[in-house]
Amino acid sequence: MTRWYAERKRDYYYKEAKKQGYRARSAFKLIQIQERYRIFRKGDIVIDLGASPGGWSQVAVKYASLVIAVDLQPMKPLENVVFIKGDITKDETVEEIRKHTEYADVVISDASPNITGNYSLDQARSIWLCYNALKIAKEFLKEGGNFVCKAFEGEDYPEFLKEVRKNFRMVKAHSPKASRKQSSEIYVIAKGFKGENK
Ligand SMILES: C[S@@+](CC[C@H](N)C(=O)[O-])C[C@H]1O[C@@H](n2cnc3c(N)ncnc32)[C@H](O)[C@@H]1O
């Protein structure tokens, strides 16, 4: 994709997000994932990791009865969304989530590390966040539940994908149209939690 085209596309999703009242362009990535993979159902309980500023929560809450959103950064309130300011890699954050729900139907993670520009380091940090999101998914998901996780592709990614496959019946890697440029960003879509840890 040319830079010109990538910029036009970014601009398009930016304008659409403004027009449709979404807090972030990334909302369209989740909309496209939902259209294709049907990860949410009416009345679901959803845990949204790396949720700020709230674009994904805005999409999830259209289906969910409750969204529990977690981020290191603050997030402006949304109806039917409980926000927890915390680090998804810390046990105390998991305990905080547990105060609001004992289980979830869907766990989604768009968490990203701060980009250093050192790709090997950035992808390793991204996969570390992915493992923590998977840990939370395994702790909270009902059998048959769904998991979506953003990952930076790189040397640690195949091993993570293997780990996801162990726990879910259907696993796909998806590059949403609304992603920026031809980035190494990929979304792991996992459906049908096997529930072996329960
Ligand atoms: C791309 S943004 C998420 C955008 C969001 N999905 C939306 O639609 O508005 C990534 C987020 O991950 C968060 N994050 C990174 N590391 C985290 C961690 N250890 N715990 C919680 N959140 C984290 C960042 O603070 C940032 O807000």
mmCIF file of C-alpha atoms and ligand atoms in Angstrom:
data_model
loop_
_atom_site.group_PDB
_atom_site.id
_atom_site.type_symbol
_atom_site.label_atom_id
_atom_site.label_comp_id
_atom_site.label_asym_id
_atom_site.label_seq_id
_atom_site.Cartn_x
_atom_site.Cartn_y
_atom_site.Cartn_z
ATOM 1 C CA MET A 1 0.000 0.000 0.000
ATOM 2 C CA THR A 2 1.417 3.428 -0.877
ATOM 3 C CA ARG A 3 1.902 6.019 1.826
ATOM 4 C CA TRP A 4 -0.563 8.266 0.047
ATOM 5 C CA TYR A 5 -3.210 5.551 0.151
ATOM 6 C CA ALA A 6 -2.437 4.661 3.783
ATOM 7 C CA GLU A 7 -2.857 8.297 4.786
ATOM 8 C CA ARG A 8 -6.134 8.633 2.881
ATOM 9 C CA LYS A 9 -7.436 5.522 4.604
ATOM 10 C CA ARG A 10 -6.382 6.754 8.040
ATOM 11 C CA ASP A 11 -8.052 10.049 7.326
ATOM 12 C CA TYR A 12 -11.233 8.276 6.190
ATOM 13 C CA TYR A 13 -11.551 6.246 9.397
ATOM 14 C CA TYR A 14 -10.694 9.290 11.503
ATOM 15 C CA LYS A 15 -13.530 11.251 9.912
ATOM 16 C CA GLU A 16 -15.930 8.331 10.135
ATOM 17 C CA ALA A 17 -15.122 7.884 13.836
ATOM 18 C CA LYS A 18 -15.898 11.558 14.458
ATOM 19 C CA LYS A 19 -19.077 11.402 12.422
ATOM 20 C CA GLN A 20 -20.361 8.270 14.150
ATOM 21 C CA GLY A 21 -19.345 9.404 17.633
ATOM 22 C CA TYR A 22 -16.616 6.829 18.250
ATOM 23 C CA ARG A 23 -13.727 7.835 20.471
ATOM 24 C CA ALA A 24 -11.142 6.033 18.372
ATOM 25 C CA ARG A 25 -10.690 4.840 14.816
ATOM 26 C CA SER A 26 -9.964 1.411 16.227
ATOM 27 C CA ALA A 27 -13.731 1.001 16.807
ATOM 28 C CA PHE A 28 -14.017 0.104 13.110
ATOM 29 C CA LYS A 29 -11.585 -2.768 13.508
ATOM 30 C CA LEU A 30 -13.841 -4.330 16.111
ATOM 31 C CA ILE A 31 -16.950 -3.637 14.005
ATOM 32 C CA GLN A 32 -15.299 -5.457 11.095
ATOM 33 C CA ILE A 33 -14.306 -8.348 13.384
ATOM 34 C CA GLN A 34 -17.867 -8.581 14.682
ATOM 35 C CA GLU A 35 -19.336 -8.514 11.155
ATOM 36 C CA ARG A 36 -17.079 -11.330 10.082
ATOM 37 C CA TYR A 37 -16.757 -13.541 13.162
ATOM 38 C CA ARG A 38 -19.807 -12.777 15.329
ATOM 39 C CA ILE A 39 -17.919 -12.720 18.596
ATOM 40 C CA PHE A 40 -20.601 -10.887 20.631
ATOM 41 C CA ARG A 41 -24.151 -11.906 21.378
ATOM 42 C CA LYS A 42 -26.912 -9.889 23.001
ATOM 43 C CA GLY A 43 -26.576 -9.714 26.782
ATOM 44 C CA ASP A 44 -22.945 -10.836 26.940
ATOM 45 C CA ILE A 45 -20.570 -9.913 29.728
ATOM 46 C CA VAL A 46 -17.416 -8.540 28.093
ATOM 47 C CA ILE A 47 -13.972 -7.755 29.520
ATOM 48 C CA ASP A 48 -12.139 -5.129 27.421
ATOM 49 C CA LEU A 49 -8.372 -4.987 28.130
ATOM 50 C CA GLY A 50 -6.350 -1.944 27.056
ATOM 51 C CA ALA A 51 -9.662 -0.144 26.621
ATOM 52 C CA SER A 52 -8.856 3.577 26.713
ATOM 53 C CA PRO A 53 -10.068 5.898 25.192
ATOM 54 C CA GLY A 54 -13.060 3.560 24.801
ATOM 55 C CA GLY A 55 -13.767 2.894 21.112
ATOM 56 C CA TRP A 56 -13.936 -0.871 21.558
ATOM 57 C CA SER A 57 -16.072 -0.525 24.681
ATOM 58 C CA GLN A 58 -18.499 1.661 22.701
ATOM 59 C CA VAL A 59 -18.852 -1.117 20.115
ATOM 60 C CA ALA A 60 -19.016 -3.958 22.668
ATOM 61 C CA VAL A 61 -21.693 -2.280 24.770
ATOM 62 C CA LYS A 62 -24.075 -2.279 21.801
ATOM 63 C CA TYR A 63 -24.346 -6.015 22.401
ATOM 64 C CA ALA A 64 -23.228 -6.524 25.976
ATOM 65 C CA SER A 65 -25.248 -6.110 29.153
ATOM 66 C CA LEU A 66 -22.013 -5.214 30.951
ATOM 67 C CA VAL A 67 -18.519 -4.263 29.800
ATOM 68 C CA ILE A 68 -15.615 -4.227 32.236
ATOM 69 C CA ALA A 69 -12.944 -2.006 30.721
ATOM 70 C CA VAL A 70 -9.351 -1.936 31.997
ATOM 71 C CA ASP A 71 -6.508 0.414 31.114
ATOM 72 C CA LEU A 72 -3.427 2.070 32.582
ATOM 73 C CA GLN A 73 -4.804 5.361 31.256
ATOM 74 C CA PRO A 74 -8.041 6.973 32.439
ATOM 75 C CA MET A 75 -11.205 6.642 30.377
ATOM 76 C CA LYS A 76 -14.275 8.864 30.250
ATOM 77 C CA PRO A 77 -17.430 7.148 31.523
ATOM 78 C CA LEU A 78 -19.768 5.173 29.263
ATOM 79 C CA GLU A 79 -23.164 3.759 30.134
ATOM 80 C CA ASN A 80 -23.077 0.067 31.166
ATOM 81 C CA VAL A 81 -19.271 0.138 31.205
ATOM 82 C CA VAL A 82 -17.375 -0.270 34.468
ATOM 83 C CA PHE A 83 -13.878 1.163 34.201
ATOM 84 C CA ILE A 84 -10.913 -0.143 36.186
ATOM 85 C CA LYS A 85 -7.684 1.848 36.049
ATOM 86 C CA GLY A 86 -5.033 -0.829 36.302
ATOM 87 C CA ASP A 87 -2.295 -2.913 34.747
ATOM 88 C CA ILE A 88 -3.514 -6.102 33.065
ATOM 89 C CA THR A 89 -0.254 -7.853 33.982
ATOM 90 C CA LYS A 90 -0.899 -7.412 37.727
ATOM 91 C CA ASP A 91 -2.819 -9.842 39.980
ATOM 92 C CA GLU A 92 -4.463 -6.971 41.835
ATOM 93 C CA THR A 93 -6.136 -5.868 38.591
ATOM 94 C CA VAL A 94 -7.543 -9.373 38.120
ATOM 95 C CA GLU A 95 -8.906 -9.224 41.678
ATOM 96 C CA GLU A 96 -10.461 -5.865 40.867
ATOM 97 C CA ILE A 97 -12.197 -7.375 37.809
ATOM 98 C CA ARG A 98 -13.467 -10.208 40.008
ATOM 99 C CA LYS A 99 -15.261 -7.694 42.228
ATOM 100 C CA HIS A 100 -17.536 -6.945 39.262
ATOM 101 C CA THR A 101 -17.966 -10.350 37.662
ATOM 102 C CA GLU A 102 -17.056 -13.990 38.165
ATOM 103 C CA TYR A 103 -17.210 -14.867 34.491
ATOM 104 C CA ALA A 104 -17.253 -13.376 30.998
ATOM 105 C CA ASP A 105 -18.677 -14.436 27.652
ATOM 106 C CA VAL A 106 -16.043 -12.532 25.691
ATOM 107 C CA VAL A 107 -12.579 -11.135 26.499
ATOM 108 C CA ILE A 108 -11.109 -8.608 24.049
ATOM 109 C CA SER A 109 -7.669 -7.013 24.200
ATOM 110 C CA ASP A 110 -6.378 -4.148 22.081
ATOM 111 C CA ALA A 111 -3.571 -3.449 24.586
ATOM 112 C CA SER A 112 -0.377 -2.136 23.007
ATOM 113 C CA PRO A 113 2.983 -1.325 24.572
ATOM 114 C CA ASN A 114 4.531 2.099 24.126
ATOM 115 C CA ILE A 115 6.351 1.859 20.826
ATOM 116 C CA THR A 116 10.120 2.242 21.176
ATOM 117 C CA GLY A 117 10.918 1.746 17.494
ATOM 118 C CA ASN A 118 13.028 -1.297 18.343
ATOM 119 C CA TYR A 119 10.814 -3.827 16.632
ATOM 120 C CA SER A 120 12.113 -6.906 18.380
ATOM 121 C CA LEU A 121 11.467 -5.298 21.764
ATOM 122 C CA ASP A 122 8.072 -3.875 20.769
ATOM 123 C CA GLN A 123 6.778 -7.212 19.503
ATOM 124 C CA ALA A 124 8.079 -9.005 22.617
ATOM 125 C CA ARG A 125 6.207 -6.511 24.829
ATOM 126 C CA SER A 126 3.068 -6.873 22.728
ATOM 127 C CA ILE A 127 3.173 -10.666 23.074
ATOM 128 C CA TRP A 128 3.741 -10.325 26.829
ATOM 129 C CA LEU A 129 0.494 -8.321 26.995
ATOM 130 C CA CYS A 130 -1.171 -11.020 24.866
ATOM 131 C CA TYR A 131 -0.151 -13.766 27.312
ATOM 132 C CA ASN A 132 -1.595 -11.717 30.152
ATOM 133 C CA ALA A 133 -4.829 -11.178 28.221
ATOM 134 C CA LEU A 134 -5.002 -14.920 27.552
ATOM 135 C CA LYS A 135 -4.456 -15.607 31.254
ATOM 136 C CA ILE A 136 -7.390 -13.338 32.108
ATOM 137 C CA ALA A 137 -9.488 -14.982 29.378
ATOM 138 C CA LYS A 138 -8.740 -18.428 30.831
ATOM 139 C CA GLU A 139 -9.684 -17.245 34.305
ATOM 140 C CA PHE A 140 -12.980 -15.631 33.383
ATOM 141 C CA LEU A 141 -14.356 -17.143 30.179
ATOM 142 C CA LYS A 142 -17.301 -19.490 30.270
ATOM 143 C CA GLU A 143 -16.913 -22.668 28.296
ATOM 144 C CA GLY A 144 -17.618 -21.754 24.658
ATOM 145 C CA GLY A 145 -16.585 -18.120 25.243
ATOM 146 C CA ASN A 146 -14.657 -15.972 22.759
ATOM 147 C CA PHE A 147 -11.344 -14.133 22.847
ATOM 148 C CA VAL A 148 -9.921 -11.420 20.573
ATOM 149 C CA CYS A 149 -6.383 -10.165 21.022
ATOM 150 C CA LYS A 150 -4.173 -7.729 19.141
ATOM 151 C CA ALA A 151 -0.615 -8.940 18.571
ATOM 152 C CA PHE A 152 2.437 -7.599 16.789
ATOM 153 C CA GLU A 153 3.696 -10.312 14.497
ATOM 154 C CA GLY A 154 7.275 -11.345 15.115
ATOM 155 C CA GLU A 155 9.439 -14.063 16.549
ATOM 156 C CA ASP A 156 7.313 -14.660 19.663
ATOM 157 C CA TYR A 157 3.971 -14.678 17.866
ATOM 158 C CA PRO A 158 3.779 -18.305 16.572
ATOM 159 C CA GLU A 159 4.281 -19.705 20.072
ATOM 160 C CA PHE A 160 1.499 -17.484 21.408
ATOM 161 C CA LEU A 161 -0.836 -18.586 18.618
ATOM 162 C CA LYS A 162 -0.087 -22.212 19.513
ATOM 163 C CA GLU A 163 -1.033 -21.527 23.113
ATOM 164 C CA VAL A 164 -4.337 -19.944 22.016
ATOM 165 C CA ARG A 165 -5.086 -22.958 19.799
ATOM 166 C CA LYS A 166 -4.724 -25.256 22.808
ATOM 167 C CA ASN A 167 -7.535 -23.423 24.562
ATOM 168 C CA PHE A 168 -10.056 -22.618 21.806
ATOM 169 C CA ARG A 169 -11.878 -24.669 19.195
ATOM 170 C CA MET A 170 -11.541 -22.146 16.353
ATOM 171 C CA VAL A 171 -8.607 -19.742 15.980
ATOM 172 C CA LYS A 172 -8.009 -17.330 13.109
ATOM 173 C CA ALA A 173 -5.550 -14.508 12.538
ATOM 174 C CA HIS A 174 -7.243 -11.456 11.057
ATOM 175 C CA SER A 175 -5.907 -8.181 9.632
ATOM 176 C CA PRO A 176 -8.815 -5.715 9.719
ATOM 177 C CA LYS A 177 -9.273 -3.353 6.797
ATOM 178 C CA ALA A 178 -9.355 -0.485 9.262
ATOM 179 C CA SER A 179 -5.801 -1.203 10.472
ATOM 180 C CA ARG A 180 -3.238 1.491 9.782
ATOM 181 C CA LYS A 181 -0.860 0.975 6.861
ATOM 182 C CA GLN A 182 0.427 -2.549 6.242
ATOM 183 C CA SER A 183 1.429 -2.861 9.835
ATOM 184 C CA SER A 184 2.544 -6.005 11.567
ATOM 185 C CA GLU A 185 -0.542 -5.677 13.743
ATOM 186 C CA ILE A 186 -2.744 -8.733 13.645
ATOM 187 C CA TYR A 187 -5.848 -9.776 15.556
ATOM 188 C CA VAL A 188 -6.160 -13.272 16.922
ATOM 189 C CA ILE A 189 -9.801 -14.345 16.870
ATOM 190 C CA ALA A 190 -10.479 -17.343 19.088
ATOM 191 C CA LYS A 191 -13.928 -18.862 19.482
ATOM 192 C CA GLY A 192 -15.209 -21.661 21.673
ATOM 193 C CA PHE A 193 -13.158 -21.706 24.869
ATOM 194 C CA LYS A 194 -12.559 -25.318 25.836
ATOM 195 C CA GLY A 195 -12.848 -24.451 29.501
ATOM 196 C CA GLU A 196 -10.349 -27.034 30.586
ATOM 197 C CA ASN A 197 -9.205 -24.922 33.524
ATOM 198 C CA LYS A 198 -12.592 -24.806 35.178
HETATM 199 C C1 LIG B 1 -4.524 1.060 20.948
HETATM 200 S S1 LIG B 1 -4.935 1.583 22.555
HETATM 201 C C2 LIG B 1 -6.539 0.888 22.786
HETATM 202 C C3 LIG B 1 -7.634 1.563 22.030
HETATM 203 C C4 LIG B 1 -9.011 1.080 22.431
HETATM 204 N N1 LIG B 1 -9.221 -0.311 22.028
HETATM 205 C C5 LIG B 1 -10.103 1.925 21.820
HETATM 206 O O1 LIG B 1 -10.795 1.448 20.899
HETATM 207 O O2 LIG B 1 -10.301 3.042 22.266
HETATM 208 C C6 LIG B 1 -3.937 0.559 23.587
HETATM 209 C C7 LIG B 1 -4.129 0.747 25.060
HETATM 210 O O3 LIG B 1 -3.433 -0.278 25.768
HETATM 211 C C8 LIG B 1 -3.147 0.246 27.051
HETATM 212 N N2 LIG B 1 -2.189 -0.590 27.790
HETATM 213 C C9 LIG B 1 -0.907 -0.860 27.455
HETATM 214 N N3 LIG B 1 -0.339 -1.649 28.385
HETATM 215 C C10 LIG B 1 -1.278 -1.906 29.324
HETATM 216 C C11 LIG B 1 -1.293 -2.661 30.533
HETATM 217 N N4 LIG B 1 -0.202 -3.313 30.977
HETATM 218 N N5 LIG B 1 -2.431 -2.677 31.270
HETATM 219 C C12 LIG B 1 -3.535 -1.997 30.849
HETATM 220 N N6 LIG B 1 -3.580 -1.281 29.703
HETATM 221 C C13 LIG B 1 -2.470 -1.224 28.950
HETATM 222 C C14 LIG B 1 -2.655 1.637 26.737
HETATM 223 O O4 LIG B 1 -2.718 2.480 27.878
HETATM 224 C C15 LIG B 1 -3.597 2.067 25.612
HETATM 225 O O5 LIG B 1 -4.661 2.855 26.096
#
